[in-house]
Amino acid sequence: MSALAAPHGDLRAFDISIALGVALGALAGALVLVQAGPAGLVFWPLVVLFWLAAWRLTARLATLEPTTTLARRAVGVAVPAVFGLTLVALWELVVRGLDVPVVLLPAPSLIAQRIAGSLPILWADFRQTFLRSVLAGYAIGCGTGFVAAILIDRSPFLRRGLLPIGNLVSALPIVGVAPIMVMWFGFDWPSKAAVVVIMTFFPMLVNTVAGLAASGAMERDLMRTYGASPGQTLLKLRLPAAMPFVFNALKINSTLALIGAIVAEFFGTPIVGMGFRISAEIGRLSTDMVWAEIVVAALAGSLSYALIALIERLVTFWHPSMRGA
């Protein structure tokens, strides 16, 4: 079997190398042609060739089955990275090949230039929206939701009375809540943080309540047999069992918080912030700056989600869902 596996591995590596070489060659040729002038007859076949080669490369990488943990993680990163870079390259080629107006859709290269040339503005917007509104609202919303879930778990009255109201409030439209928060807390970041609190409180509440009920009756009976108090049962059994639910809420809220803060800034803010910048620049038809803000927001949200997922893996390493991850 090992004698047969080696040739198959060599053929797969050769196939990946050929696909990578063809994709890079076709991409370079297409970029040279479109840089020289209007897209001609040769340009679009090169674009199709690049897409096919990149698709083949991604498909072959996805079928790899590494034997070591480090290699599995490398392949797990390489597949989405290659797929994402392929989409960005196709975006660049199609926009430039069809000569799409910048107002409608700027090329990724123009967006990158705008990011490089507007770093002070982007940093000021990021600091206003993410470091102030999002982090403050996220911490308050998730923290109070977690504490409220523990209190509700001890009170059937609150469980039956507050949870239905929580479901109702979580369905409130943000475009209706944001102007009210601006009226209550002013135009600066506290009003946006208040919107984030509303958006993150109830996902944490509902998930934590469900997590506290995840431990089995037999396990709780065993804790009572050992003479454990309700507080000891909570700390030693029920909270550890609820951790996957809590981290699920934290990951969901990491994206909800950023969306809520940005949308809230459309309804009144100082002359800084991601939402303000998007609203102002779209009015000036400066779509490259709008896309630059979108890229910054996407990176911030993705990194936040990844950080929470990493912490989850460290905290809940014992959980079956983390085994083999």
Short mmCIF file of N, CA and C in Angstrom, two decimals, residues 119-258:
data_model
loop_
_atom_site.label_atom_id
_atom_site.label_comp_id
_atom_site.label_asym_id
_atom_site.label_seq_id
_atom_site.Cartn_x
_atom_site.Cartn_y
_atom_site.Cartn_z
N LEU A 119 -4.84 56.02 5.47
CA LEU A 119 -4.65 55.33 6.74
C LEU A 119 -5.02 56.18 7.96
N PRO A 120 -4.64 57.46 8.02
CA PRO A 120 -5.06 58.25 9.20
C PRO A 120 -6.57 58.35 9.35
N ILE A 121 -7.29 58.55 8.23
CA ILE A 121 -8.75 58.64 8.30
C ILE A 121 -9.35 57.29 8.71
N LEU A 122 -8.85 56.22 8.11
CA LEU A 122 -9.38 54.90 8.43
C LEU A 122 -9.11 54.54 9.89
N TRP A 123 -7.94 54.91 10.40
CA TRP A 123 -7.63 54.63 11.80
C TRP A 123 -8.55 55.41 12.73
N ALA A 124 -8.79 56.68 12.41
CA ALA A 124 -9.69 57.48 13.25
C ALA A 124 -11.10 56.91 13.25
N ASP A 125 -11.57 56.47 12.08
CA ASP A 125 -12.90 55.85 12.01
C ASP A 125 -12.94 54.54 12.77
N PHE A 126 -11.89 53.74 12.63
CA PHE A 126 -11.82 52.45 13.34
C PHE A 126 -11.81 52.67 14.85
N ARG A 127 -11.05 53.65 15.29
CA ARG A 127 -10.97 53.92 16.73
C ARG A 127 -12.33 54.38 17.28
N GLN A 128 -13.01 55.23 16.52
CA GLN A 128 -14.31 55.74 16.98
C GLN A 128 -15.35 54.63 17.02
N THR A 129 -15.42 53.84 15.95
CA THR A 129 -16.48 52.83 15.84
C THR A 129 -16.16 51.57 16.61
N PHE A 130 -14.98 51.01 16.40
CA PHE A 130 -14.68 49.70 16.97
C PHE A 130 -14.14 49.80 18.39
N LEU A 131 -13.11 50.61 18.59
CA LEU A 131 -12.46 50.64 19.90
C LEU A 131 -13.33 51.31 20.96
N ARG A 132 -14.24 52.17 20.55
CA ARG A 132 -15.11 52.83 21.52
C ARG A 132 -16.51 52.20 21.54
N SER A 133 -17.23 52.33 20.44
CA SER A 133 -18.63 51.88 20.44
C SER A 133 -18.76 50.37 20.55
N VAL A 134 -18.03 49.65 19.69
CA VAL A 134 -18.21 48.20 19.62
C VAL A 134 -17.71 47.52 20.89
N LEU A 135 -16.48 47.81 21.31
CA LEU A 135 -15.93 47.12 22.47
C LEU A 135 -16.71 47.41 23.74
N ALA A 136 -17.08 48.68 23.93
CA ALA A 136 -17.84 49.02 25.14
C ALA A 136 -19.21 48.35 25.12
N GLY A 137 -19.94 48.47 24.03
CA GLY A 137 -21.26 47.86 23.94
C GLY A 137 -21.20 46.35 24.00
N TYR A 138 -20.18 45.75 23.38
CA TYR A 138 -20.02 44.30 23.38
C TYR A 138 -19.77 43.78 24.80
N ALA A 139 -18.88 44.44 25.52
CA ALA A 139 -18.57 44.00 26.89
C ALA A 139 -19.78 44.15 27.80
N ILE A 140 -20.47 45.28 27.70
CA ILE A 140 -21.64 45.50 28.57
C ILE A 140 -22.78 44.55 28.20
N GLY A 141 -23.06 44.42 26.90
CA GLY A 141 -24.16 43.58 26.46
C GLY A 141 -23.95 42.12 26.79
N CYS A 142 -22.75 41.59 26.48
CA CYS A 142 -22.48 40.18 26.76
C CYS A 142 -22.38 39.93 28.26
N GLY A 143 -21.75 40.86 28.99
CA GLY A 143 -21.61 40.68 30.43
C GLY A 143 -22.95 40.68 31.15
N THR A 144 -23.78 41.66 30.86
CA THR A 144 -25.09 41.71 31.51
C THR A 144 -25.99 40.56 31.07
N GLY A 145 -25.87 40.14 29.82
CA GLY A 145 -26.65 38.99 29.36
C GLY A 145 -26.26 37.72 30.08
N PHE A 146 -24.95 37.55 30.33
CA PHE A 146 -24.47 36.37 31.04
C PHE A 146 -24.97 36.37 32.49
N VAL A 147 -24.83 37.51 33.17
CA VAL A 147 -25.28 37.60 34.56
C VAL A 147 -26.80 37.41 34.65
N ALA A 148 -27.53 38.02 33.73
CA ALA A 148 -28.99 37.88 33.74
C ALA A 148 -29.40 36.43 33.52
N ALA A 149 -28.66 35.70 32.70
CA ALA A 149 -28.99 34.30 32.46
C ALA A 149 -28.82 33.47 33.73
N ILE A 150 -27.77 33.75 34.50
CA ILE A 150 -27.57 33.02 35.75
C ILE A 150 -28.70 33.32 36.74
N LEU A 151 -29.12 34.58 36.80
CA LEU A 151 -30.23 34.95 37.69
C LEU A 151 -31.54 34.32 37.23
N ILE A 152 -31.78 34.34 35.92
CA ILE A 152 -33.01 33.75 35.38
C ILE A 152 -33.05 32.25 35.64
N ASP A 153 -31.89 31.61 35.56
CA ASP A 153 -31.84 30.16 35.77
C ASP A 153 -32.29 29.78 37.18
N ARG A 154 -32.12 30.69 38.13
CA ARG A 154 -32.52 30.42 39.51
C ARG A 154 -33.96 30.80 39.78
N SER A 155 -34.65 31.41 38.79
CA SER A 155 -36.01 31.90 39.02
C SER A 155 -36.92 31.47 37.88
N PRO A 156 -37.81 30.51 38.11
CA PRO A 156 -38.76 30.13 37.06
C PRO A 156 -39.64 31.30 36.62
N PHE A 157 -39.93 32.21 37.55
CA PHE A 157 -40.75 33.37 37.21
C PHE A 157 -40.05 34.22 36.14
N LEU A 158 -38.77 34.51 36.35
CA LEU A 158 -38.03 35.30 35.37
C LEU A 158 -37.86 34.54 34.06
N ARG A 159 -37.66 33.22 34.15
CA ARG A 159 -37.46 32.43 32.94
C ARG A 159 -38.70 32.48 32.06
N ARG A 160 -39.87 32.41 32.67
CA ARG A 160 -41.11 32.42 31.90
C ARG A 160 -41.54 33.83 31.50
N GLY A 161 -41.10 34.83 32.25
CA GLY A 161 -41.54 36.19 31.97
C GLY A 161 -40.58 36.99 31.13
N LEU A 162 -39.26 36.83 31.37
CA LEU A 162 -38.29 37.68 30.69
C LEU A 162 -37.86 37.14 29.34
N LEU A 163 -37.74 35.83 29.21
CA LEU A 163 -37.28 35.27 27.95
C LEU A 163 -38.20 35.60 26.78
N PRO A 164 -39.53 35.47 26.91
CA PRO A 164 -40.38 35.89 25.78
C PRO A 164 -40.22 37.37 25.44
N ILE A 165 -40.05 38.22 26.46
CA ILE A 165 -39.81 39.64 26.19
C ILE A 165 -38.47 39.82 25.49
N GLY A 166 -37.49 39.01 25.88
CA GLY A 166 -36.19 39.09 25.21
C GLY A 166 -36.28 38.75 23.74
N ASN A 167 -37.06 37.73 23.42
CA ASN A 167 -37.24 37.39 22.01
C ASN A 167 -37.92 38.52 21.25
N LEU A 168 -38.84 39.21 21.91
CA LEU A 168 -39.52 40.33 21.27
C LEU A 168 -38.56 41.48 21.02
N VAL A 169 -37.77 41.82 22.04
CA VAL A 169 -36.85 42.94 21.90
C VAL A 169 -35.76 42.64 20.88
N SER A 170 -35.31 41.40 20.81
CA SER A 170 -34.26 41.05 19.85
C SER A 170 -34.74 41.18 18.41
N ALA A 171 -36.06 41.19 18.21
CA ALA A 171 -36.61 41.34 16.86
C ALA A 171 -36.84 42.79 16.48
N LEU A 172 -36.55 43.73 17.38
CA LEU A 172 -36.75 45.15 17.05
C LEU A 172 -35.80 45.57 15.93
N PRO A 173 -36.27 46.34 14.96
CA PRO A 173 -35.39 46.77 13.86
C PRO A 173 -34.38 47.79 14.35
N ILE A 174 -33.13 47.62 13.96
CA ILE A 174 -32.08 48.52 14.40
C ILE A 174 -32.28 49.93 13.88
N VAL A 175 -32.88 50.06 12.68
CA VAL A 175 -33.11 51.40 12.12
C VAL A 175 -34.14 52.17 12.93
N GLY A 176 -34.93 51.47 13.73
CA GLY A 176 -35.87 52.16 14.61
C GLY A 176 -35.29 52.44 15.98
N VAL A 177 -34.40 51.56 16.44
CA VAL A 177 -33.81 51.73 17.76
C VAL A 177 -32.71 52.79 17.75
N ALA A 178 -31.91 52.83 16.68
CA ALA A 178 -30.75 53.72 16.65
C ALA A 178 -31.12 55.20 16.83
N PRO A 179 -32.13 55.74 16.14
CA PRO A 179 -32.45 57.16 16.37
C PRO A 179 -32.89 57.45 17.80
N ILE A 180 -33.58 56.50 18.42
CA ILE A 180 -34.00 56.69 19.81
C ILE A 180 -32.80 56.74 20.74
N MET A 181 -31.82 55.86 20.51
CA MET A 181 -30.61 55.87 21.33
C MET A 181 -29.83 57.17 21.14
N VAL A 182 -29.84 57.70 19.92
CA VAL A 182 -29.17 58.99 19.68
C VAL A 182 -29.86 60.10 20.46
N MET A 183 -31.18 60.06 20.51
CA MET A 183 -31.92 61.07 21.28
C MET A 183 -31.63 60.95 22.78
N TRP A 184 -31.47 59.73 23.26
CA TRP A 184 -31.26 59.52 24.69
C TRP A 184 -29.82 59.81 25.13
N PHE A 185 -28.85 59.35 24.33
CA PHE A 185 -27.45 59.39 24.77
C PHE A 185 -26.58 60.36 23.97
N GLY A 186 -27.14 61.08 23.03
CA GLY A 186 -26.36 62.06 22.29
C GLY A 186 -25.76 61.49 21.02
N PHE A 187 -25.00 62.34 20.32
CA PHE A 187 -24.48 61.97 19.02
C PHE A 187 -23.14 61.23 19.08
N ASP A 188 -22.50 61.21 20.22
CA ASP A 188 -21.18 60.57 20.28
C ASP A 188 -21.33 59.06 20.46
N TRP A 189 -20.21 58.40 20.76
CA TRP A 189 -20.17 56.94 20.74
C TRP A 189 -21.07 56.27 21.78
N PRO A 190 -21.42 56.87 22.94
CA PRO A 190 -22.30 56.15 23.88
C PRO A 190 -23.63 55.70 23.28
N SER A 191 -24.21 56.49 22.38
CA SER A 191 -25.48 56.08 21.77
C SER A 191 -25.28 54.86 20.88
N LYS A 192 -24.14 54.77 20.21
CA LYS A 192 -23.87 53.59 19.37
C LYS A 192 -23.58 52.37 20.24
N ALA A 193 -22.88 52.61 21.36
CA ALA A 193 -22.65 51.51 22.29
C ALA A 193 -23.96 50.99 22.86
N ALA A 194 -24.92 51.89 23.09
CA ALA A 194 -26.23 51.45 23.60
C ALA A 194 -26.93 50.55 22.59
N VAL A 195 -26.83 50.88 21.30
CA VAL A 195 -27.40 50.02 20.27
C VAL A 195 -26.73 48.65 20.29
N VAL A 196 -25.42 48.64 20.44
CA VAL A 196 -24.68 47.37 20.49
C VAL A 196 -25.11 46.55 21.71
N VAL A 197 -25.34 47.20 22.84
CA VAL A 197 -25.80 46.50 24.04
C VAL A 197 -27.12 45.79 23.76
N ILE A 198 -28.04 46.49 23.13
CA ILE A 198 -29.35 45.89 22.83
C ILE A 198 -29.19 44.70 21.89
N MET A 199 -28.29 44.81 20.92
CA MET A 199 -28.14 43.74 19.93
C MET A 199 -27.42 42.52 20.49
N THR A 200 -26.57 42.70 21.49
CA THR A 200 -25.77 41.59 22.00
C THR A 200 -26.31 40.98 23.30
N PHE A 201 -27.18 41.69 23.98
CA PHE A 201 -27.67 41.21 25.28
C PHE A 201 -28.47 39.92 25.14
N PHE A 202 -29.43 39.90 24.26
CA PHE A 202 -30.36 38.77 24.22
C PHE A 202 -29.78 37.52 23.57
N PRO A 203 -28.92 37.61 22.54
CA PRO A 203 -28.25 36.37 22.11
C PRO A 203 -27.44 35.71 23.22
N MET A 204 -26.75 36.51 24.02
CA MET A 204 -26.00 35.95 25.15
C MET A 204 -26.95 35.37 26.19
N LEU A 205 -28.03 36.07 26.48
CA LEU A 205 -29.01 35.60 27.46
C LEU A 205 -29.59 34.25 27.06
N VAL A 206 -30.09 34.16 25.85
CA VAL A 206 -30.76 32.94 25.39
C VAL A 206 -29.78 31.77 25.33
N ASN A 207 -28.58 32.00 24.79
CA ASN A 207 -27.61 30.92 24.67
C ASN A 207 -27.12 30.44 26.03
N THR A 208 -26.91 31.36 26.96
CA THR A 208 -26.43 30.95 28.28
C THR A 208 -27.50 30.17 29.04
N VAL A 209 -28.75 30.61 28.95
CA VAL A 209 -29.83 29.86 29.59
C VAL A 209 -29.92 28.45 29.03
N ALA A 210 -29.80 28.33 27.70
CA ALA A 210 -29.82 27.00 27.09
C ALA A 210 -28.61 26.18 27.52
N GLY A 211 -27.45 26.82 27.65
CA GLY A 211 -26.26 26.10 28.08
C GLY A 211 -26.34 25.62 29.51
N LEU A 212 -26.93 26.42 30.39
CA LEU A 212 -27.07 26.01 31.78
C LEU A 212 -27.99 24.81 31.94
N ALA A 213 -28.87 24.62 30.97
CA ALA A 213 -29.77 23.46 31.00
C ALA A 213 -29.20 22.26 30.25
N ALA A 214 -27.95 22.39 29.76
CA ALA A 214 -27.39 21.32 28.93
C ALA A 214 -26.89 20.14 29.75
N SER A 215 -26.53 20.38 31.00
CA SER A 215 -26.05 19.26 31.82
C SER A 215 -27.21 18.30 32.11
N GLY A 216 -26.88 17.01 32.15
CA GLY A 216 -27.91 16.00 32.31
C GLY A 216 -28.42 15.87 33.74
N ALA A 217 -29.62 15.32 33.87
CA ALA A 217 -30.20 15.12 35.21
C ALA A 217 -29.36 14.16 36.03
N MET A 218 -28.77 13.15 35.40
CA MET A 218 -27.94 12.20 36.13
C MET A 218 -26.70 12.88 36.70
N GLU A 219 -26.12 13.80 35.94
CA GLU A 219 -24.94 14.51 36.43
C GLU A 219 -25.30 15.41 37.61
N ARG A 220 -26.44 16.08 37.53
CA ARG A 220 -26.86 16.95 38.64
C ARG A 220 -27.19 16.12 39.88
N ASP A 221 -27.82 14.95 39.67
CA ASP A 221 -28.10 14.07 40.81
C ASP A 221 -26.80 13.59 41.46
N LEU A 222 -25.80 13.33 40.64
CA LEU A 222 -24.51 12.89 41.19
C LEU A 222 -23.87 13.99 42.04
N MET A 223 -23.98 15.24 41.59
CA MET A 223 -23.44 16.35 42.37
C MET A 223 -24.18 16.48 43.71
N ARG A 224 -25.50 16.29 43.70
CA ARG A 224 -26.25 16.34 44.96
C ARG A 224 -25.85 15.18 45.87
N THR A 225 -25.57 14.03 45.28
CA THR A 225 -25.14 12.88 46.07
C THR A 225 -23.82 13.17 46.77
N TYR A 226 -22.94 13.90 46.10
CA TYR A 226 -21.66 14.28 46.70
C TYR A 226 -21.82 15.41 47.72
N GLY A 227 -23.03 15.93 47.88
CA GLY A 227 -23.26 17.00 48.84
C GLY A 227 -22.88 18.37 48.33
N ALA A 228 -22.84 18.55 47.02
CA ALA A 228 -22.47 19.84 46.44
C ALA A 228 -23.60 20.83 46.61
N SER A 229 -23.25 22.05 46.93
CA SER A 229 -24.23 23.12 47.05
C SER A 229 -24.64 23.59 45.65
N PRO A 230 -25.75 24.35 45.54
CA PRO A 230 -26.13 24.88 44.21
C PRO A 230 -25.02 25.71 43.57
N GLY A 231 -24.29 26.48 44.39
CA GLY A 231 -23.19 27.27 43.84
C GLY A 231 -22.07 26.39 43.32
N GLN A 232 -21.73 25.32 44.05
CA GLN A 232 -20.69 24.40 43.59
C GLN A 232 -21.13 23.67 42.33
N THR A 233 -22.40 23.29 42.27
CA THR A 233 -22.90 22.63 41.06
C THR A 233 -22.83 23.57 39.86
N LEU A 234 -23.13 24.84 40.11
CA LEU A 234 -23.06 25.82 39.03
C LEU A 234 -21.63 25.98 38.52
N LEU A 235 -20.68 26.11 39.44
CA LEU A 235 -19.29 26.37 39.04
C LEU A 235 -18.60 25.12 38.49
N LYS A 236 -18.89 23.97 39.05
CA LYS A 236 -18.16 22.75 38.69
C LYS A 236 -18.80 21.97 37.55
N LEU A 237 -20.10 22.12 37.36
CA LEU A 237 -20.80 21.31 36.37
C LEU A 237 -21.51 22.15 35.31
N ARG A 238 -22.39 23.03 35.74
CA ARG A 238 -23.30 23.65 34.79
C ARG A 238 -22.62 24.73 33.95
N LEU A 239 -21.77 25.55 34.56
CA LEU A 239 -21.07 26.56 33.77
C LEU A 239 -20.09 25.94 32.77
N PRO A 240 -19.29 24.94 33.16
CA PRO A 240 -18.46 24.29 32.13
C PRO A 240 -19.27 23.69 30.99
N ALA A 241 -20.42 23.09 31.32
CA ALA A 241 -21.26 22.53 30.26
C ALA A 241 -21.86 23.61 29.37
N ALA A 242 -22.01 24.82 29.93
CA ALA A 242 -22.60 25.92 29.16
C ALA A 242 -21.59 26.67 28.31
N MET A 243 -20.29 26.42 28.50
CA MET A 243 -19.27 27.20 27.81
C MET A 243 -19.40 27.16 26.28
N PRO A 244 -19.67 26.01 25.65
CA PRO A 244 -19.86 26.05 24.19
C PRO A 244 -21.00 26.96 23.76
N PHE A 245 -22.07 27.01 24.52
CA PHE A 245 -23.18 27.91 24.21
C PHE A 245 -22.77 29.37 24.40
N VAL A 246 -22.03 29.64 25.46
CA VAL A 246 -21.58 31.01 25.73
C VAL A 246 -20.67 31.50 24.61
N PHE A 247 -19.73 30.66 24.21
CA PHE A 247 -18.82 31.08 23.15
C PHE A 247 -19.53 31.19 21.81
N ASN A 248 -20.55 30.40 21.61
CA ASN A 248 -21.35 30.55 20.39
C ASN A 248 -22.00 31.93 20.36
N ALA A 249 -22.52 32.38 21.50
CA ALA A 249 -23.10 33.71 21.58
C ALA A 249 -22.04 34.79 21.40
N LEU A 250 -20.87 34.59 21.97
CA LEU A 250 -19.79 35.57 21.82
C LEU A 250 -19.38 35.72 20.36
N LYS A 251 -19.32 34.61 19.64
CA LYS A 251 -18.94 34.68 18.22
C LYS A 251 -20.02 35.36 17.39
N ILE A 252 -21.26 35.03 17.66
CA ILE A 252 -22.36 35.68 16.93
C ILE A 252 -22.36 37.18 17.22
N ASN A 253 -22.19 37.54 18.47
CA ASN A 253 -22.22 38.95 18.86
C ASN A 253 -21.03 39.74 18.33
N SER A 254 -19.91 39.07 18.06
CA SER A 254 -18.75 39.80 17.55
C SER A 254 -19.03 40.44 16.20
N THR A 255 -19.87 39.82 15.41
CA THR A 255 -20.25 40.42 14.12
C THR A 255 -21.47 41.32 14.26
N LEU A 256 -22.42 40.92 15.10
CA LEU A 256 -23.60 41.76 15.30
C LEU A 256 -23.23 43.13 15.88
N ALA A 257 -22.26 43.15 16.77
CA ALA A 257 -21.87 44.41 17.41
C ALA A 257 -21.33 45.40 16.39
N LEU A 258 -20.48 44.93 15.50
CA LEU A 258 -19.90 45.83 14.50
C LEU A 258 -20.97 46.33 13.53
#
